[in-house]
């Protein structure tokens, strides 16, 4: 397990606990009470630390290298029922955007999401989770297929942003994202969006227009990353912590301003600390959300979705 800088007090206690157990195993010394004291202190430290996380610390947790990615969720939730679909039928298959059909129980879903890599080689292969226009067009193709067969759509959002390269702009990055936003507002099947990591800018919005938007506790959702915000306002990345605070990008902030509908609680320490529990929680939330949406008629579903997004940013004196 890798530890972030602010998690080092936890690492020290866990190391002490491991050493204590080894001493007990390799000698006849009774270390039960000592281990118990360390475990108690460890639990208290975790509780205090994770209860008072700053926005920047939550950003760091959302980027933790051990955090589960889109395909981890899909494989854990769907098992062998997942069938990945490829290509936008125009340019190529974008490896940063994945999607396909899968089942939760007896219910089929169209799963779509950004995928990051686990090491240097796979990060390059997945373009660090930054999709090109063909990725968003692939996502739209899959959504339209789901609509044709009456299959609900689930999107997993985890991206530092859409790919900003010259070739992406040449192939219409802005148009592809805008087209997805337009088409998703009027898609005639339920859409459930789940923010599982980073939710940055138009890259996230390109698959983020949902009837219900769920956000894991230690994720962020914003028009810009704290580092880029800092570089624009202060001409330096040194102020990223202040930028994270000002951007109101945490799950609680997003829920307060009604950008997202529900916060999914994570295990203590983040989703990577107990992957199995996280997968079960997310799966149950998807099923529960779909059960509430499937009773709506197509007309009411689309009308409610459009009303939801048209009300964002509206205020009264």
mmCIF file of N, CA and C in Angstrom, residues 167-268:
data_model
loop_
_atom_site.group_PDB
_atom_site.id
_atom_site.type_symbol
_atom_site.label_atom_id
_atom_site.label_comp_id
_atom_site.label_asym_id
_atom_site.label_seq_id
_atom_site.Cartn_x
_atom_site.Cartn_y
_atom_site.Cartn_z
ATOM 1 N N UNK A 167 -3.991 17.364 -32.298
ATOM 2 C CA UNK A 167 -4.759 16.424 -33.127
ATOM 3 C C UNK A 167 -6.185 16.251 -32.612
ATOM 4 N N UNK A 168 -6.367 16.363 -31.307
ATOM 5 C CA UNK A 168 -7.717 16.265 -30.734
ATOM 6 C C UNK A 168 -8.557 17.459 -31.169
ATOM 7 N N UNK A 169 -7.950 18.642 -31.159
ATOM 8 C CA UNK A 169 -8.665 19.840 -31.596
ATOM 9 C C UNK A 169 -8.979 19.772 -33.097
ATOM 10 N N UNK A 170 -8.046 19.223 -33.855
ATOM 11 C CA UNK A 170 -8.270 19.098 -35.307
ATOM 12 C C UNK A 170 -9.447 18.174 -35.614
ATOM 13 N N UNK A 171 -9.641 17.166 -34.758
ATOM 14 C CA UNK A 171 -10.732 16.219 -34.993
ATOM 15 C C UNK A 171 -12.025 16.625 -34.278
ATOM 16 N N UNK A 172 -12.034 17.826 -33.693
ATOM 17 C CA UNK A 172 -13.285 18.357 -33.142
ATOM 18 C C UNK A 172 -13.576 17.970 -31.710
ATOM 19 N N UNK A 173 -12.630 18.205 -30.803
ATOM 20 C CA UNK A 173 -12.821 17.846 -29.397
ATOM 21 C C UNK A 173 -14.021 18.575 -28.787
ATOM 22 N N UNK A 174 -14.070 19.888 -28.981
ATOM 23 C CA UNK A 174 -15.163 20.673 -28.409
ATOM 24 C C UNK A 174 -16.523 20.251 -28.939
ATOM 25 N N UNK A 175 -16.586 20.004 -30.243
ATOM 26 C CA UNK A 175 -17.858 19.586 -30.853
ATOM 27 C C UNK A 175 -18.305 18.238 -30.333
ATOM 28 N N UNK A 176 -17.351 17.315 -30.158
ATOM 29 C CA UNK A 176 -17.691 15.969 -29.688
ATOM 30 C C UNK A 176 -18.278 16.007 -28.280
ATOM 31 N N UNK A 177 -17.669 16.811 -27.401
ATOM 32 C CA UNK A 177 -18.181 16.934 -26.038
ATOM 33 C C UNK A 177 -19.537 17.620 -26.023
ATOM 34 N N UNK A 178 -19.656 18.702 -26.796
ATOM 35 C CA UNK A 178 -20.927 19.428 -26.863
ATOM 36 C C UNK A 178 -22.039 18.538 -27.415
ATOM 37 N N UNK A 179 -21.720 17.735 -28.411
ATOM 38 C CA UNK A 179 -22.709 16.817 -29.000
ATOM 39 C C UNK A 179 -23.181 15.800 -27.964
ATOM 40 N N UNK A 180 -22.242 15.274 -27.178
ATOM 41 C CA UNK A 180 -22.613 14.318 -26.138
ATOM 42 C C UNK A 180 -23.549 14.945 -25.109
ATOM 43 N N UNK A 181 -23.219 16.167 -24.686
ATOM 44 C CA UNK A 181 -24.063 16.855 -23.702
ATOM 45 C C UNK A 181 -25.471 17.039 -24.256
ATOM 46 N N UNK A 182 -25.567 17.472 -25.508
ATOM 47 C CA UNK A 182 -26.880 17.657 -26.145
ATOM 48 C C UNK A 182 -27.649 16.346 -26.215
ATOM 49 N N UNK A 183 -26.995 15.302 -26.715
ATOM 50 C CA UNK A 183 -27.681 14.025 -26.906
ATOM 51 C C UNK A 183 -28.055 13.367 -25.579
ATOM 52 N N UNK A 184 -27.219 13.551 -24.559
ATOM 53 C CA UNK A 184 -27.525 12.940 -23.271
ATOM 54 C C UNK A 184 -28.723 13.599 -22.590
ATOM 55 N N UNK A 185 -28.934 14.883 -22.834
ATOM 56 C CA UNK A 185 -30.088 15.544 -22.216
ATOM 57 C C UNK A 185 -31.403 14.960 -22.715
ATOM 58 N N UNK A 186 -31.393 14.413 -23.925
ATOM 59 C CA UNK A 186 -32.648 13.900 -24.497
ATOM 60 C C UNK A 186 -32.632 12.392 -24.758
ATOM 61 N N UNK A 187 -31.656 11.691 -24.218
ATOM 62 C CA UNK A 187 -31.604 10.233 -24.371
ATOM 63 C C UNK A 187 -32.802 9.596 -23.659
ATOM 64 N N UNK A 188 -33.459 8.662 -24.303
ATOM 65 C CA UNK A 188 -34.740 8.144 -23.802
ATOM 66 C C UNK A 188 -34.605 6.896 -22.936
ATOM 67 N N UNK A 189 -33.488 6.781 -22.245
ATOM 68 C CA UNK A 189 -33.299 5.715 -21.250
ATOM 69 C C UNK A 189 -32.664 6.339 -20.018
ATOM 70 N N UNK A 190 -32.818 5.719 -18.844
ATOM 71 C CA UNK A 190 -32.200 6.272 -17.630
ATOM 72 C C UNK A 190 -30.678 6.345 -17.746
ATOM 73 N N UNK A 191 -30.104 7.439 -17.231
ATOM 74 C CA UNK A 191 -28.648 7.607 -17.199
ATOM 75 C C UNK A 191 -28.228 7.826 -15.750
ATOM 76 N N UNK A 192 -27.316 6.989 -15.273
ATOM 77 C CA UNK A 192 -26.774 7.126 -13.919
ATOM 78 C C UNK A 192 -25.283 7.386 -14.047
ATOM 79 N N UNK A 193 -24.823 8.530 -13.550
ATOM 80 C CA UNK A 193 -23.404 8.880 -13.612
ATOM 81 C C UNK A 193 -22.783 8.755 -12.235
ATOM 82 N N UNK A 194 -21.608 8.135 -12.173
ATOM 83 C CA UNK A 194 -20.916 7.946 -10.896
ATOM 84 C C UNK A 194 -19.502 8.514 -11.018
ATOM 85 N N UNK A 195 -19.186 9.506 -10.178
ATOM 86 C CA UNK A 195 -17.840 10.084 -10.163
ATOM 87 C C UNK A 195 -16.993 9.245 -9.214
ATOM 88 N N UNK A 196 -16.022 8.515 -9.767
ATOM 89 C CA UNK A 196 -15.231 7.570 -8.968
ATOM 90 C C UNK A 196 -13.816 8.066 -8.686
ATOM 91 N N UNK A 197 -13.425 9.179 -9.312
ATOM 92 C CA UNK A 197 -12.077 9.717 -9.113
ATOM 93 C C UNK A 197 -12.061 11.195 -9.414
ATOM 94 N N UNK A 198 -11.344 11.564 -10.460
ATOM 95 C CA UNK A 198 -11.287 12.966 -10.865
ATOM 96 C C UNK A 198 -12.437 13.285 -11.825
ATOM 97 N N UNK A 199 -13.054 14.431 -11.607
ATOM 98 C CA UNK A 199 -14.120 14.871 -12.509
ATOM 99 C C UNK A 199 -13.800 16.254 -13.032
ATOM 100 N N UNK A 200 -12.936 16.328 -14.027
ATOM 101 C CA UNK A 200 -12.413 17.618 -14.466
ATOM 102 C C UNK A 200 -13.033 18.110 -15.764
ATOM 103 N N UNK A 201 -13.607 19.281 -15.709
ATOM 104 C CA UNK A 201 -13.958 20.078 -16.873
ATOM 105 C C UNK A 201 -14.880 19.353 -17.868
ATOM 106 N N UNK A 202 -14.778 19.729 -19.135
ATOM 107 C CA UNK A 202 -15.620 19.136 -20.163
ATOM 108 C C UNK A 202 -15.346 17.670 -20.379
ATOM 109 N N UNK A 203 -14.141 17.239 -20.024
ATOM 110 C CA UNK A 203 -13.818 15.824 -20.134
ATOM 111 C C UNK A 203 -14.750 14.964 -19.309
ATOM 112 N N UNK A 204 -15.165 15.478 -18.152
ATOM 113 C CA UNK A 204 -16.119 14.768 -17.299
ATOM 114 C C UNK A 204 -17.545 14.980 -17.786
ATOM 115 N N UNK A 205 -17.861 16.203 -18.186
ATOM 116 C CA UNK A 205 -19.226 16.509 -18.626
ATOM 117 C C UNK A 205 -19.631 15.740 -19.879
ATOM 118 N N UNK A 206 -18.637 15.352 -20.690
ATOM 119 C CA UNK A 206 -18.928 14.636 -21.927
ATOM 120 C C UNK A 206 -19.638 13.313 -21.716
ATOM 121 N N UNK A 207 -19.546 12.745 -20.491
ATOM 122 C CA UNK A 207 -20.325 11.537 -20.174
ATOM 123 C C UNK A 207 -21.046 11.708 -18.826
ATOM 124 N N UNK A 208 -21.221 12.971 -18.408
ATOM 125 C CA UNK A 208 -21.718 13.221 -17.062
ATOM 126 C C UNK A 208 -23.119 13.776 -16.919
ATOM 127 N N UNK A 209 -23.871 13.841 -18.009
ATOM 128 C CA UNK A 209 -25.242 14.377 -17.923
ATOM 129 C C UNK A 209 -26.182 13.228 -17.547
ATOM 130 N N UNK A 210 -26.421 13.058 -16.272
ATOM 131 C CA UNK A 210 -27.219 11.928 -15.805
ATOM 132 C C UNK A 210 -28.518 12.345 -15.142
ATOM 133 N N UNK A 211 -29.492 11.427 -15.132
ATOM 134 C CA UNK A 211 -30.716 11.649 -14.356
ATOM 135 C C UNK A 211 -30.354 11.747 -12.888
ATOM 136 N N UNK A 212 -29.406 10.916 -12.475
ATOM 137 C CA UNK A 212 -28.860 10.975 -11.132
ATOM 138 C C UNK A 212 -27.339 10.935 -11.235
ATOM 139 N N UNK A 213 -26.696 11.883 -10.560
ATOM 140 C CA UNK A 213 -25.237 11.919 -10.535
ATOM 141 C C UNK A 213 -24.792 11.594 -9.111
ATOM 142 N N UNK A 214 -24.075 10.486 -8.977
ATOM 143 C CA UNK A 214 -23.583 10.028 -7.684
ATOM 144 C C UNK A 214 -22.090 10.321 -7.591
ATOM 145 N N UNK A 215 -21.628 10.680 -6.412
ATOM 146 C CA UNK A 215 -20.230 11.087 -6.252
ATOM 147 C C UNK A 215 -19.623 10.398 -5.040
ATOM 148 N N UNK A 216 -18.558 9.654 -5.254
ATOM 149 C CA UNK A 216 -17.884 9.038 -4.124
ATOM 150 C C UNK A 216 -17.304 10.118 -3.216
ATOM 151 N N UNK A 217 -17.200 9.781 -1.960
ATOM 152 C CA UNK A 217 -16.846 10.752 -0.916
ATOM 153 C C UNK A 217 -15.516 11.456 -1.159
ATOM 154 N N UNK A 218 -14.492 10.733 -1.589
ATOM 155 C CA UNK A 218 -13.152 11.307 -1.771
ATOM 156 C C UNK A 218 -12.830 11.530 -3.238
ATOM 157 N N UNK A 219 -13.713 12.227 -3.924
ATOM 158 C CA UNK A 219 -13.493 12.573 -5.330
ATOM 159 C C UNK A 219 -13.694 14.075 -5.483
ATOM 160 N N UNK A 220 -13.451 14.579 -6.687
ATOM 161 C CA UNK A 220 -13.693 16.012 -6.921
ATOM 162 C C UNK A 220 -14.312 16.224 -8.294
ATOM 163 N N UNK A 221 -15.035 17.328 -8.415
ATOM 164 C CA UNK A 221 -15.797 17.629 -9.633
ATOM 165 C C UNK A 221 -15.741 19.135 -9.840
ATOM 166 N N UNK A 222 -15.077 19.571 -10.899
ATOM 167 C CA UNK A 222 -14.873 21.005 -11.073
ATOM 168 C C UNK A 222 -14.572 21.349 -12.524
ATOM 169 N N UNK A 223 -14.694 22.618 -12.822
ATOM 170 C CA UNK A 223 -14.433 23.110 -14.173
ATOM 171 C C UNK A 223 -12.938 23.096 -14.497
ATOM 172 N N UNK A 224 -12.099 23.052 -13.462
ATOM 173 C CA UNK A 224 -10.649 23.093 -13.670
ATOM 174 C C UNK A 224 -9.954 22.421 -12.484
ATOM 175 N N UNK A 225 -8.763 21.894 -12.721
ATOM 176 C CA UNK A 225 -8.017 21.274 -11.626
ATOM 177 C C UNK A 225 -7.413 22.366 -10.736
ATOM 178 N N UNK A 226 -7.149 22.053 -9.466
ATOM 179 C CA UNK A 226 -6.546 23.048 -8.577
ATOM 180 C C UNK A 226 -5.201 23.583 -9.088
ATOM 181 N N UNK A 227 -4.373 22.689 -9.669
ATOM 182 C CA UNK A 227 -3.072 23.120 -10.175
ATOM 183 C C UNK A 227 -3.214 24.131 -11.317
ATOM 184 N N UNK A 228 -4.110 23.838 -12.253
ATOM 185 C CA UNK A 228 -4.284 24.754 -13.386
ATOM 186 C C UNK A 228 -4.931 26.062 -12.957
ATOM 187 N N UNK A 229 -5.850 25.971 -12.001
ATOM 188 C CA UNK A 229 -6.459 27.180 -11.459
ATOM 189 C C UNK A 229 -5.390 28.049 -10.797
ATOM 190 N N UNK A 230 -4.515 27.420 -10.028
ATOM 191 C CA UNK A 230 -3.435 28.130 -9.359
ATOM 192 C C UNK A 230 -2.485 28.783 -10.366
ATOM 193 N N UNK A 231 -2.174 28.052 -11.439
ATOM 194 C CA UNK A 231 -1.239 28.588 -12.437
ATOM 195 C C UNK A 231 -1.824 29.782 -13.187
ATOM 196 N N UNK A 232 -3.162 29.804 -13.332
ATOM 197 C CA UNK A 232 -3.814 30.929 -14.012
ATOM 198 C C UNK A 232 -3.902 32.145 -13.090
ATOM 199 N N UNK A 233 -4.335 31.923 -11.853
ATOM 200 C CA UNK A 233 -4.556 33.039 -10.927
ATOM 201 C C UNK A 233 -3.275 33.570 -10.299
ATOM 202 N N UNK A 234 -2.346 32.651 -9.955
ATOM 203 C CA UNK A 234 -1.128 33.063 -9.244
ATOM 204 C C UNK A 234 0.148 32.840 -10.048
ATOM 205 N N UNK A 235 0.006 32.376 -11.273
ATOM 206 C CA UNK A 235 1.153 32.085 -12.130
ATOM 207 C C UNK A 235 2.108 31.069 -11.497
ATOM 208 N N UNK A 236 1.560 30.200 -10.664
ATOM 209 C CA UNK A 236 2.377 29.190 -9.997
ATOM 210 C C UNK A 236 1.473 28.085 -9.475
ATOM 211 N N UNK A 237 2.025 26.853 -9.393
ATOM 212 C CA UNK A 237 1.267 25.719 -8.832
ATOM 213 C C UNK A 237 1.318 25.690 -7.305
ATOM 214 N N UNK A 238 2.071 26.595 -6.715
ATOM 215 C CA UNK A 238 2.273 26.574 -5.268
ATOM 216 C C UNK A 238 0.988 26.837 -4.483
ATOM 217 N N UNK A 239 0.021 27.458 -5.138
ATOM 218 C CA UNK A 239 -1.215 27.836 -4.443
ATOM 219 C C UNK A 239 -2.365 26.866 -4.723
ATOM 220 N N UNK A 240 -2.017 25.633 -5.079
ATOM 221 C CA UNK A 240 -3.044 24.653 -5.436
ATOM 222 C C UNK A 240 -3.980 24.328 -4.274
ATOM 223 N N UNK A 241 -3.475 24.396 -3.051
ATOM 224 C CA UNK A 241 -4.325 24.110 -1.896
ATOM 225 C C UNK A 241 -5.386 25.189 -1.710
ATOM 226 N N UNK A 242 -4.985 26.457 -1.878
ATOM 227 C CA UNK A 242 -5.961 27.548 -1.802
ATOM 228 C C UNK A 242 -6.959 27.459 -2.942
ATOM 229 N N UNK A 243 -6.471 27.065 -4.122
ATOM 230 C CA UNK A 243 -7.356 26.936 -5.282
ATOM 231 C C UNK A 243 -8.392 25.843 -5.047
ATOM 232 N N UNK A 244 -7.960 24.725 -4.482
ATOM 233 C CA UNK A 244 -8.878 23.615 -4.193
ATOM 234 C C UNK A 244 -9.968 24.061 -3.229
ATOM 235 N N UNK A 245 -9.586 24.865 -2.246
ATOM 236 C CA UNK A 245 -10.562 25.386 -1.278
ATOM 237 C C UNK A 245 -11.565 26.318 -1.962
ATOM 238 N N UNK A 246 -11.053 27.199 -2.828
ATOM 239 C CA UNK A 246 -11.908 28.196 -3.481
ATOM 240 C C UNK A 246 -12.831 27.596 -4.535
ATOM 241 N N UNK A 247 -12.401 26.529 -5.171
ATOM 242 C CA UNK A 247 -13.181 25.934 -6.262
ATOM 243 C C UNK A 247 -14.441 25.204 -5.796
ATOM 244 N N UNK A 248 -14.529 24.891 -4.492
ATOM 245 C CA UNK A 248 -15.684 24.162 -3.965
ATOM 246 C C UNK A 248 -15.900 22.871 -4.755
ATOM 247 N N UNK A 249 -14.855 22.071 -4.855
ATOM 248 C CA UNK A 249 -14.878 20.900 -5.737
ATOM 249 C C UNK A 249 -15.170 19.576 -5.037
ATOM 250 N N UNK A 250 -15.310 19.590 -3.704
ATOM 251 C CA UNK A 250 -15.537 18.333 -2.982
ATOM 252 C C UNK A 250 -16.967 17.839 -3.145
ATOM 253 N N UNK A 251 -17.192 16.594 -2.728
ATOM 254 C CA UNK A 251 -18.526 15.990 -2.846
ATOM 255 C C UNK A 251 -19.559 16.766 -2.038
ATOM 256 N N UNK A 252 -19.196 17.183 -0.823
ATOM 257 C CA UNK A 252 -20.150 17.920 0.013
ATOM 258 C C UNK A 252 -20.494 19.267 -0.598
ATOM 259 N N UNK A 253 -19.505 19.930 -1.201
ATOM 260 C CA UNK A 253 -19.766 21.213 -1.873
ATOM 261 C C UNK A 253 -20.664 21.022 -3.087
ATOM 262 N N UNK A 254 -20.361 19.995 -3.885
ATOM 263 C CA UNK A 254 -21.154 19.721 -5.087
ATOM 264 C C UNK A 254 -22.598 19.369 -4.739
ATOM 265 N N UNK A 255 -22.766 18.624 -3.658
ATOM 266 C CA UNK A 255 -24.124 18.265 -3.211
ATOM 267 C C UNK A 255 -24.879 19.501 -2.732
ATOM 268 N N UNK A 256 -24.174 20.390 -2.044
ATOM 269 C CA UNK A 256 -24.793 21.588 -1.492
ATOM 270 C C UNK A 256 -25.335 22.496 -2.602
ATOM 271 N N UNK A 257 -24.596 22.606 -3.705
ATOM 272 C CA UNK A 257 -25.048 23.473 -4.799
ATOM 273 C C UNK A 257 -25.833 22.691 -5.865
ATOM 274 N N UNK A 258 -26.168 21.441 -5.558
ATOM 275 C CA UNK A 258 -27.031 20.587 -6.378
ATOM 276 C C UNK A 258 -26.449 20.256 -7.747
ATOM 277 N N UNK A 259 -25.114 20.171 -7.802
ATOM 278 C CA UNK A 259 -24.459 19.704 -9.022
ATOM 279 C C UNK A 259 -24.509 18.183 -9.082
ATOM 280 N N UNK A 260 -24.454 17.547 -7.900
ATOM 281 C CA UNK A 260 -24.634 16.098 -7.811
ATOM 282 C C UNK A 260 -25.819 15.800 -6.899
ATOM 283 N N UNK A 261 -26.345 14.583 -7.010
ATOM 284 C CA UNK A 261 -27.559 14.230 -6.281
ATOM 285 C C UNK A 261 -27.309 13.478 -4.987
ATOM 286 N N UNK A 262 -26.221 12.707 -4.946
ATOM 287 C CA UNK A 262 -25.990 11.876 -3.769
ATOM 288 C C UNK A 262 -24.503 11.582 -3.595
ATOM 289 N N UNK A 263 -24.081 11.519 -2.331
ATOM 290 C CA UNK A 263 -22.690 11.178 -2.014
ATOM 291 C C UNK A 263 -22.633 9.722 -1.556
ATOM 292 N N UNK A 264 -21.712 8.973 -2.145
ATOM 293 C CA UNK A 264 -21.511 7.572 -1.753
ATOM 294 C C UNK A 264 -20.365 7.516 -0.755
ATOM 295 N N UNK A 265 -20.648 7.060 0.437
ATOM 296 C CA UNK A 265 -19.625 6.997 1.486
ATOM 297 C C UNK A 265 -18.588 5.930 1.157
ATOM 298 N N UNK A 266 -17.331 6.261 1.404
ATOM 299 C CA UNK A 266 -16.229 5.334 1.167
ATOM 300 C C UNK A 266 -15.758 4.704 2.480
ATOM 301 N N UNK A 267 -15.072 3.574 2.401
ATOM 302 C CA UNK A 267 -14.449 3.003 3.612
ATOM 303 C C UNK A 267 -13.453 4.001 4.200
ATOM 304 N N UNK A 268 -13.172 3.902 5.478
ATOM 305 C CA UNK A 268 -12.210 4.795 6.120
ATOM 306 C C UNK A 268 -10.859 4.689 5.406
#
